[in-house]
CSV table of C-alpha atoms in Angstrom, one decimal:
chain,number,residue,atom,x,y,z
B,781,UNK,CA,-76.6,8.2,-45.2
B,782,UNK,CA,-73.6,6.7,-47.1
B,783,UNK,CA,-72.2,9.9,-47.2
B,784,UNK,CA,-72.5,10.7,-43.8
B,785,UNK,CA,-70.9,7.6,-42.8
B,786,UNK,CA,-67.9,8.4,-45.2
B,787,UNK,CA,-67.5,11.6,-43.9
B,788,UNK,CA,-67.7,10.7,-40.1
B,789,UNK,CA,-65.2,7.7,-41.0
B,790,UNK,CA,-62.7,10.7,-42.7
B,791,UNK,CA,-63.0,12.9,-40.0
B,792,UNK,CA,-62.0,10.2,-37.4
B,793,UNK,CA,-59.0,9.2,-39.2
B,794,UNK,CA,-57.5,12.6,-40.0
B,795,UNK,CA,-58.8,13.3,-36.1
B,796,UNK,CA,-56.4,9.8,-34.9
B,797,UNK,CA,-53.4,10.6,-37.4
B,798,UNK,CA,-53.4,14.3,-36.3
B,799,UNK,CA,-54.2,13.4,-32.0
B,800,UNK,CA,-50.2,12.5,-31.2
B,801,UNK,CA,-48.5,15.7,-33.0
B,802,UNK,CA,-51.5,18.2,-31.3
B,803,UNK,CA,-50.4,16.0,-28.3
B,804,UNK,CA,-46.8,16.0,-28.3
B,805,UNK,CA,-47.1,20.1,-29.4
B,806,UNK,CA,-48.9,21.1,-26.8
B,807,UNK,CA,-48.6,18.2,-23.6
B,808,UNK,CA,-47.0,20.4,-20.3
B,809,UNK,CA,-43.6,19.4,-19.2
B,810,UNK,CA,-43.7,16.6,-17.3
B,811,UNK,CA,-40.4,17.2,-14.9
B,812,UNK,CA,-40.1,13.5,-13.6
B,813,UNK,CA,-41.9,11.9,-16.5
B,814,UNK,CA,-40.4,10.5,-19.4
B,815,UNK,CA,-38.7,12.7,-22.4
B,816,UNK,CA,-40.9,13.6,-24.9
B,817,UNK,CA,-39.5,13.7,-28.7
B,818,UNK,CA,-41.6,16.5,-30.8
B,819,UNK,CA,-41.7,15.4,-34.5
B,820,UNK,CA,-42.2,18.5,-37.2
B,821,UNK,CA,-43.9,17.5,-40.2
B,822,UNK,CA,-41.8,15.9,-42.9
B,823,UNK,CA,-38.8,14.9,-40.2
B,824,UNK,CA,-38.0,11.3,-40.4
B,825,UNK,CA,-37.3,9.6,-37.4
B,826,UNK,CA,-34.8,8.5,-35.9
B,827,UNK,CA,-33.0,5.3,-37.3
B,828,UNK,CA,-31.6,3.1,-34.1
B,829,UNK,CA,-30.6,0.5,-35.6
B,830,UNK,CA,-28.5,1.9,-37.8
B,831,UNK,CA,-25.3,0.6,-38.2
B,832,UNK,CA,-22.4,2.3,-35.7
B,833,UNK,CA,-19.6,4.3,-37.3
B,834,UNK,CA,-16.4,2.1,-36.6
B,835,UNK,CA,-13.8,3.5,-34.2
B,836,UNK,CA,-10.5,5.2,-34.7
B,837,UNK,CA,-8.4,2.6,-36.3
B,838,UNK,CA,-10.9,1.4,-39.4
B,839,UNK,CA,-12.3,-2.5,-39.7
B,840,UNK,CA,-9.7,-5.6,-37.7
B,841,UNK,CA,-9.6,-3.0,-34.9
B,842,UNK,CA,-9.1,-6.1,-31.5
B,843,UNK,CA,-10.0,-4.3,-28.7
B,844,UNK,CA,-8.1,-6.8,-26.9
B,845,UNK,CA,-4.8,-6.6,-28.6
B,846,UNK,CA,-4.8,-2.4,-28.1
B,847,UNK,CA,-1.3,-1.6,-26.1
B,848,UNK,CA,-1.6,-0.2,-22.9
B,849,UNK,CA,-0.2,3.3,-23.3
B,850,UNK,CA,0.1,3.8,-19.5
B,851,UNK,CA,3.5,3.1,-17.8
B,852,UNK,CA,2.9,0.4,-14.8
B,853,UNK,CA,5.2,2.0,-11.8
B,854,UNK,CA,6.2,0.4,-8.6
B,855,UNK,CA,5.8,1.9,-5.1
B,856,UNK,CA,8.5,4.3,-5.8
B,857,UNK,CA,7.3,5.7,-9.1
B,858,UNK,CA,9.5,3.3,-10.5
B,859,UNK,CA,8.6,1.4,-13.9
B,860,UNK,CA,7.5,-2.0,-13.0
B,861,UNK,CA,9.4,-5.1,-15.3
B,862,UNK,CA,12.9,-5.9,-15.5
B,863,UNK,CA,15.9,-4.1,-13.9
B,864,UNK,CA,19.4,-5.0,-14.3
B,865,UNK,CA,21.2,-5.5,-11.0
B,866,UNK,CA,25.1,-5.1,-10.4
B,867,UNK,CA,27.4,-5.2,-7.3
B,868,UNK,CA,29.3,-2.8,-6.1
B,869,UNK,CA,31.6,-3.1,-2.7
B,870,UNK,CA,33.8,-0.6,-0.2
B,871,UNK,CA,33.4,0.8,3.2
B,872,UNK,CA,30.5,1.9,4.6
B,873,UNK,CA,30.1,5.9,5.8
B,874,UNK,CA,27.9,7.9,7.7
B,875,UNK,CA,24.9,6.0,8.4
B,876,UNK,CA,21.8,8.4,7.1
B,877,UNK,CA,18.4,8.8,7.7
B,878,UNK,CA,15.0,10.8,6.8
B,879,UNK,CA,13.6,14.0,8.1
B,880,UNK,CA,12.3,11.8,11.1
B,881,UNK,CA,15.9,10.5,11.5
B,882,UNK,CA,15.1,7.5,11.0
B,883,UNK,CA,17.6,5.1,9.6
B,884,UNK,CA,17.1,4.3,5.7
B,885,UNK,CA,20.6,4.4,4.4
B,886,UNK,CA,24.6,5.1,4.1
B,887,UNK,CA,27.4,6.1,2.4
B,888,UNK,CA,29.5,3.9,0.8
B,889,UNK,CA,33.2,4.6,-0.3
B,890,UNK,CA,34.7,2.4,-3.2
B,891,UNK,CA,38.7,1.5,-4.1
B,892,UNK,CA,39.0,4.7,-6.1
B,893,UNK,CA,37.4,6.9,-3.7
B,894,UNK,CA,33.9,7.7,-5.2
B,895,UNK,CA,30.8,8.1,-2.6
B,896,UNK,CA,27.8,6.5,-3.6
B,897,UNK,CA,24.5,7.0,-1.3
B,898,UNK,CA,23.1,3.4,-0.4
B,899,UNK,CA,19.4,3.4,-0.1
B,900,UNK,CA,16.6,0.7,1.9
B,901,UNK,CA,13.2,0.7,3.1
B,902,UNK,CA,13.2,2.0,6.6
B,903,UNK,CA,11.7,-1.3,8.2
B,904,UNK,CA,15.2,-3.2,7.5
B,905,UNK,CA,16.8,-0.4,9.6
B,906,UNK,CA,17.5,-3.1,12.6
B,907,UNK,CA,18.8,-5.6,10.4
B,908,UNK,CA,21.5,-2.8,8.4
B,909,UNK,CA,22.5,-1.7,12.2
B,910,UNK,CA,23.4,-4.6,13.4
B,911,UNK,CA,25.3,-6.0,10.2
B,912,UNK,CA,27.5,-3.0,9.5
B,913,UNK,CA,28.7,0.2,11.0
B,914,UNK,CA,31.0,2.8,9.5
B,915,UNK,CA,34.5,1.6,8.1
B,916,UNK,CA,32.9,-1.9,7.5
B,917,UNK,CA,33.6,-3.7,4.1
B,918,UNK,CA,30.1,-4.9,2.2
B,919,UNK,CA,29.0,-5.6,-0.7
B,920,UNK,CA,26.0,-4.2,-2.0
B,921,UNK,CA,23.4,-5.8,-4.4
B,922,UNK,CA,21.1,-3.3,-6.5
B,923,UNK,CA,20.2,-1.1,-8.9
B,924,UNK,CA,20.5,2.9,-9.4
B,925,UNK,CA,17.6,5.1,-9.7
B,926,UNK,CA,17.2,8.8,-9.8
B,927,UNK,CA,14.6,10.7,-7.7
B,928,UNK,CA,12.2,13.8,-9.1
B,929,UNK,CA,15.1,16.0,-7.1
B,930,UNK,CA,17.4,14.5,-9.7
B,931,UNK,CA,19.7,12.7,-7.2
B,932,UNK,CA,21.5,9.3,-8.0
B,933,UNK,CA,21.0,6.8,-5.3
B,934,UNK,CA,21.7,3.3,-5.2
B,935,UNK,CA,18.9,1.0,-4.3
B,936,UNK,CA,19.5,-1.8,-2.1
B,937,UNK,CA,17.7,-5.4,-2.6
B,938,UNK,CA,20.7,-7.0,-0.6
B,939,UNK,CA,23.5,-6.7,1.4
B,940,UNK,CA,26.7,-9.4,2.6
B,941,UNK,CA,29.0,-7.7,5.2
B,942,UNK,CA,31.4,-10.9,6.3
B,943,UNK,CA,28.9,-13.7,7.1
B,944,UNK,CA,25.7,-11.7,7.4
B,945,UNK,CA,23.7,-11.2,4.4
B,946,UNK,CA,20.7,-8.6,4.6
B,947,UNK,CA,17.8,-9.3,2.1
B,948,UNK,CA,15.4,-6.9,1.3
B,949,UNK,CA,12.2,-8.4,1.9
B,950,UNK,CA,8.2,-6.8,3.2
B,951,UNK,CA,8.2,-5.8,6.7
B,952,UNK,CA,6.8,-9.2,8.9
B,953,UNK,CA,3.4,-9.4,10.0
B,954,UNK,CA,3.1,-7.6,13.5
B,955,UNK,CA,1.8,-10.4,15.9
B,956,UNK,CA,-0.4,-7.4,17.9
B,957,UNK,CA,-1.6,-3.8,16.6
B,958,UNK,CA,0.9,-1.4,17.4
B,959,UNK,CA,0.3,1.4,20.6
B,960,UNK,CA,-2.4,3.9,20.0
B,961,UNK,CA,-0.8,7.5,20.0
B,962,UNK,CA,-2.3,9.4,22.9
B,963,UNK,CA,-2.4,13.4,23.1
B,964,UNK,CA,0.6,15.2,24.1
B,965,UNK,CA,1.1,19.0,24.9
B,966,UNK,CA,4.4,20.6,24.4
B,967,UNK,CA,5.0,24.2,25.4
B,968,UNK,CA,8.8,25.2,24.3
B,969,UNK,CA,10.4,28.0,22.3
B,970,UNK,CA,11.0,27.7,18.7
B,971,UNK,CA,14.7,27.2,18.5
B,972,UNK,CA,14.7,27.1,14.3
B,973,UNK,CA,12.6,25.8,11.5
B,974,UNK,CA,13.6,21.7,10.3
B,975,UNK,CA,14.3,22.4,6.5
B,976,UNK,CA,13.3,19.6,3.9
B,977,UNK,CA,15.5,18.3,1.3
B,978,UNK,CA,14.2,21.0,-1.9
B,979,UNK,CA,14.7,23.7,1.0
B,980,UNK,CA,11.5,23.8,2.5
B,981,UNK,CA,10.5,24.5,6.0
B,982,UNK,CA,8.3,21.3,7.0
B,983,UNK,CA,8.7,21.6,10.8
B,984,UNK,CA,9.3,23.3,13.9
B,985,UNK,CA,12.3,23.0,16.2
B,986,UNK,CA,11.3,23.1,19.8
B,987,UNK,CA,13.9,24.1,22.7
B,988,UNK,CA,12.3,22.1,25.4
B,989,UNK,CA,13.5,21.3,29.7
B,990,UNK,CA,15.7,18.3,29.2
B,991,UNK,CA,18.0,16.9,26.3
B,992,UNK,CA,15.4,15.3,24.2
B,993,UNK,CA,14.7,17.7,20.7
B,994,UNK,CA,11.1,18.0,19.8
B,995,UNK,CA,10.2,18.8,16.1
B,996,UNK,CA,6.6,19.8,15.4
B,997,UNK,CA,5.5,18.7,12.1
B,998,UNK,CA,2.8,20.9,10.4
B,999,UNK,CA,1.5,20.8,6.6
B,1000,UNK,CA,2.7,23.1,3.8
B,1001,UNK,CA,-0.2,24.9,3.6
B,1002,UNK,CA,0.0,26.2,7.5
B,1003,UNK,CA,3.6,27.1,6.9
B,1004,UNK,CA,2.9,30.6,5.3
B,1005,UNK,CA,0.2,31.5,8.1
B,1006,UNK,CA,2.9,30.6,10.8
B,1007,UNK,CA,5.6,33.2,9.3
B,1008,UNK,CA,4.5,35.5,11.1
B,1009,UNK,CA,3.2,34.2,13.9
B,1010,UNK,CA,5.4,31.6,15.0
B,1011,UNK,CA,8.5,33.8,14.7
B,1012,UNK,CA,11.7,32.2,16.1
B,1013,UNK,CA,12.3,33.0,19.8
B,1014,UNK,CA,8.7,33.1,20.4
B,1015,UNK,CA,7.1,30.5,22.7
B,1016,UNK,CA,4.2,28.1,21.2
B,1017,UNK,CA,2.5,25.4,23.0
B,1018,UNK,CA,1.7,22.2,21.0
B,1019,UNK,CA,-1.1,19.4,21.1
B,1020,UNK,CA,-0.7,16.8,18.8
B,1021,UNK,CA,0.3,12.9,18.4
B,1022,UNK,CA,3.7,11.8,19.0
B,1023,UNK,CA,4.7,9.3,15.5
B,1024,UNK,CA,5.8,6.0,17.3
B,1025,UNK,CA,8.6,4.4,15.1
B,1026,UNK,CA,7.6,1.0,13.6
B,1027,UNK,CA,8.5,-2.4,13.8
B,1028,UNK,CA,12.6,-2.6,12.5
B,1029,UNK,CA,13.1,0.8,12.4
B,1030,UNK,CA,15.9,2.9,14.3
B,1031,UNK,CA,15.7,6.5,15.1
B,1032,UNK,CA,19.7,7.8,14.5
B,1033,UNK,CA,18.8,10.9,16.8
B,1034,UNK,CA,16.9,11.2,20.0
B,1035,UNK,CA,14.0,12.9,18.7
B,1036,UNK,CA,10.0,13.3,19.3
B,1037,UNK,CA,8.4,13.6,16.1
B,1038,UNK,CA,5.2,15.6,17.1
B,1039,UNK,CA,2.1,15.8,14.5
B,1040,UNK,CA,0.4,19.1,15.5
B,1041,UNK,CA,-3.5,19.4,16.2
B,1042,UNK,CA,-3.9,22.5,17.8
B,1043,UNK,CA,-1.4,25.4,18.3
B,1044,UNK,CA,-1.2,28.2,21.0
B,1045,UNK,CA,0.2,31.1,20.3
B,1046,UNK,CA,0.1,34.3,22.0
B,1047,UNK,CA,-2.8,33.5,23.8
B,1048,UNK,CA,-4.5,32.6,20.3
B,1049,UNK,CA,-5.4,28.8,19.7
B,1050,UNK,CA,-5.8,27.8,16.2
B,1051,UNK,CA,-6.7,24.5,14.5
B,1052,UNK,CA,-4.4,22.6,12.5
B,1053,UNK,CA,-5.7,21.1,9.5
């Protein structure tokens, strides 16, 4: 009987240390059930609190004190910190604006005759309008920066023509929301195609009843599909939003700016997008 009993005690505990490998071996996946680790014989297992290998930089490494390898930039794509401003004064020029025409700069002639190109933020438009006009003497406070197209332009923070000084500050809180844009449908004949400063065509040029010039904007992408479709001479009928100039700004030329949303042409509607 004592041998019995030592035998059925062996069995049972080679049965229990042997049940969780036959288990783990031969168990069906269990798709939303937990992970299940299969341990060969002889593999140790796995050590979690083992001590982490230190990161690139070897022991005193202060996460806190690491430097910033990114650039902060400005709206502009300028780097944000400390610029150097100077002064520079002469006449003013042609008054300039952007493809929309609206009114975000000039030209400005000095004592030995060199040009520089003024720059502002649109919203101070108003403000630059009625302190100067061309062959007006100002002085202009700023700073120069270069675009990506490599052109030198003069940024404006302020400007003093005679007893009116121009400060560029944020555009003022609108007391309402400004109009909703409602549809509009244009039907006209392109007259040419509005070219963007690198030389690429980024509008439409509408010859329209009455004086008023209509330029259709439409994305890059669309351009290439309108080559040949929207040929100039050929008529085209527009849907789209009219851009409403904000608060400050002045529009140099009579202008509707139209954002298309669906264009007819011969016949043939198609979807902007």
């Amino acid at each position: 009987m004592k041998t019995n009993a030592k035998l059925m005690t062996g069995l049972l505990l080679t049965g229990s240390l042997l049940a969780p490998h036959l288990y783990a071996q031969t168990a069906p996946d269990q798709p939303n059930g937990p992970e299940v680790t299969t341990l060969s014989p002889g593999m140790a297992p796995p050590a979690f609190d083992q001590p982490r290998p230190e990161r690139p930089g070897g022991p005193g490494r202060h996460p806190g004190l690491r430097p910033d390898r990114r650039e902060a930039r400005g709206p502009l794509g300028r780097r944000e910190g400390l610029t150097a401003l100077t002064t520079v004064t002469g006449t003013v020029g042609q008054l300039t604006g952007n493809d929309d025409f609206i009114l975000n700069g000039f030209t400005l002639k000095n004592a030995s005759g060199t040009v520089t190109t003024v720059k502002f933020p649109a919203h101070l438009g108003q403000s630059v309008q009625q302190a100067v006009k061309a062959g007006s003497n100002v002085s202009v406070t700023g700073f120069t920066e270069t675009s990506h197209r490599g052109e030198a332009n003069f940024r404006m923070t302020s400007l003093t023509s005679g007893k009116t000084t121009v400060t560029d500050a944020p555009p003022a809180a609108l007391p309402t929301p400004p109009a909703t844009p409602t549809m509009s449908t244009v039907t006209g004949k392109i007259a040419d195609y509005q070219l963007d400063r690198e030389g690429r065509v980024n509008g439409l040029i509408l010859s329209t009843p009455g004086d008023a010039k209509t330029i259709v904007r439409i994305p890059s992408n669309v351009v290439a599909q309108l080559s040949n479709l929207a040929t100039k001479g050929s008529t085209i009928t527009v849907q789209g939003f009219a851009k409403i100039p904000h608060e400050g700004q002045v529009q140099l030329e009579k202008a509707t700016i139209l954002r298309a949303s669906v264009l007819t042409i011969n016949g043939q509607q198609y979807l902007v997008r």
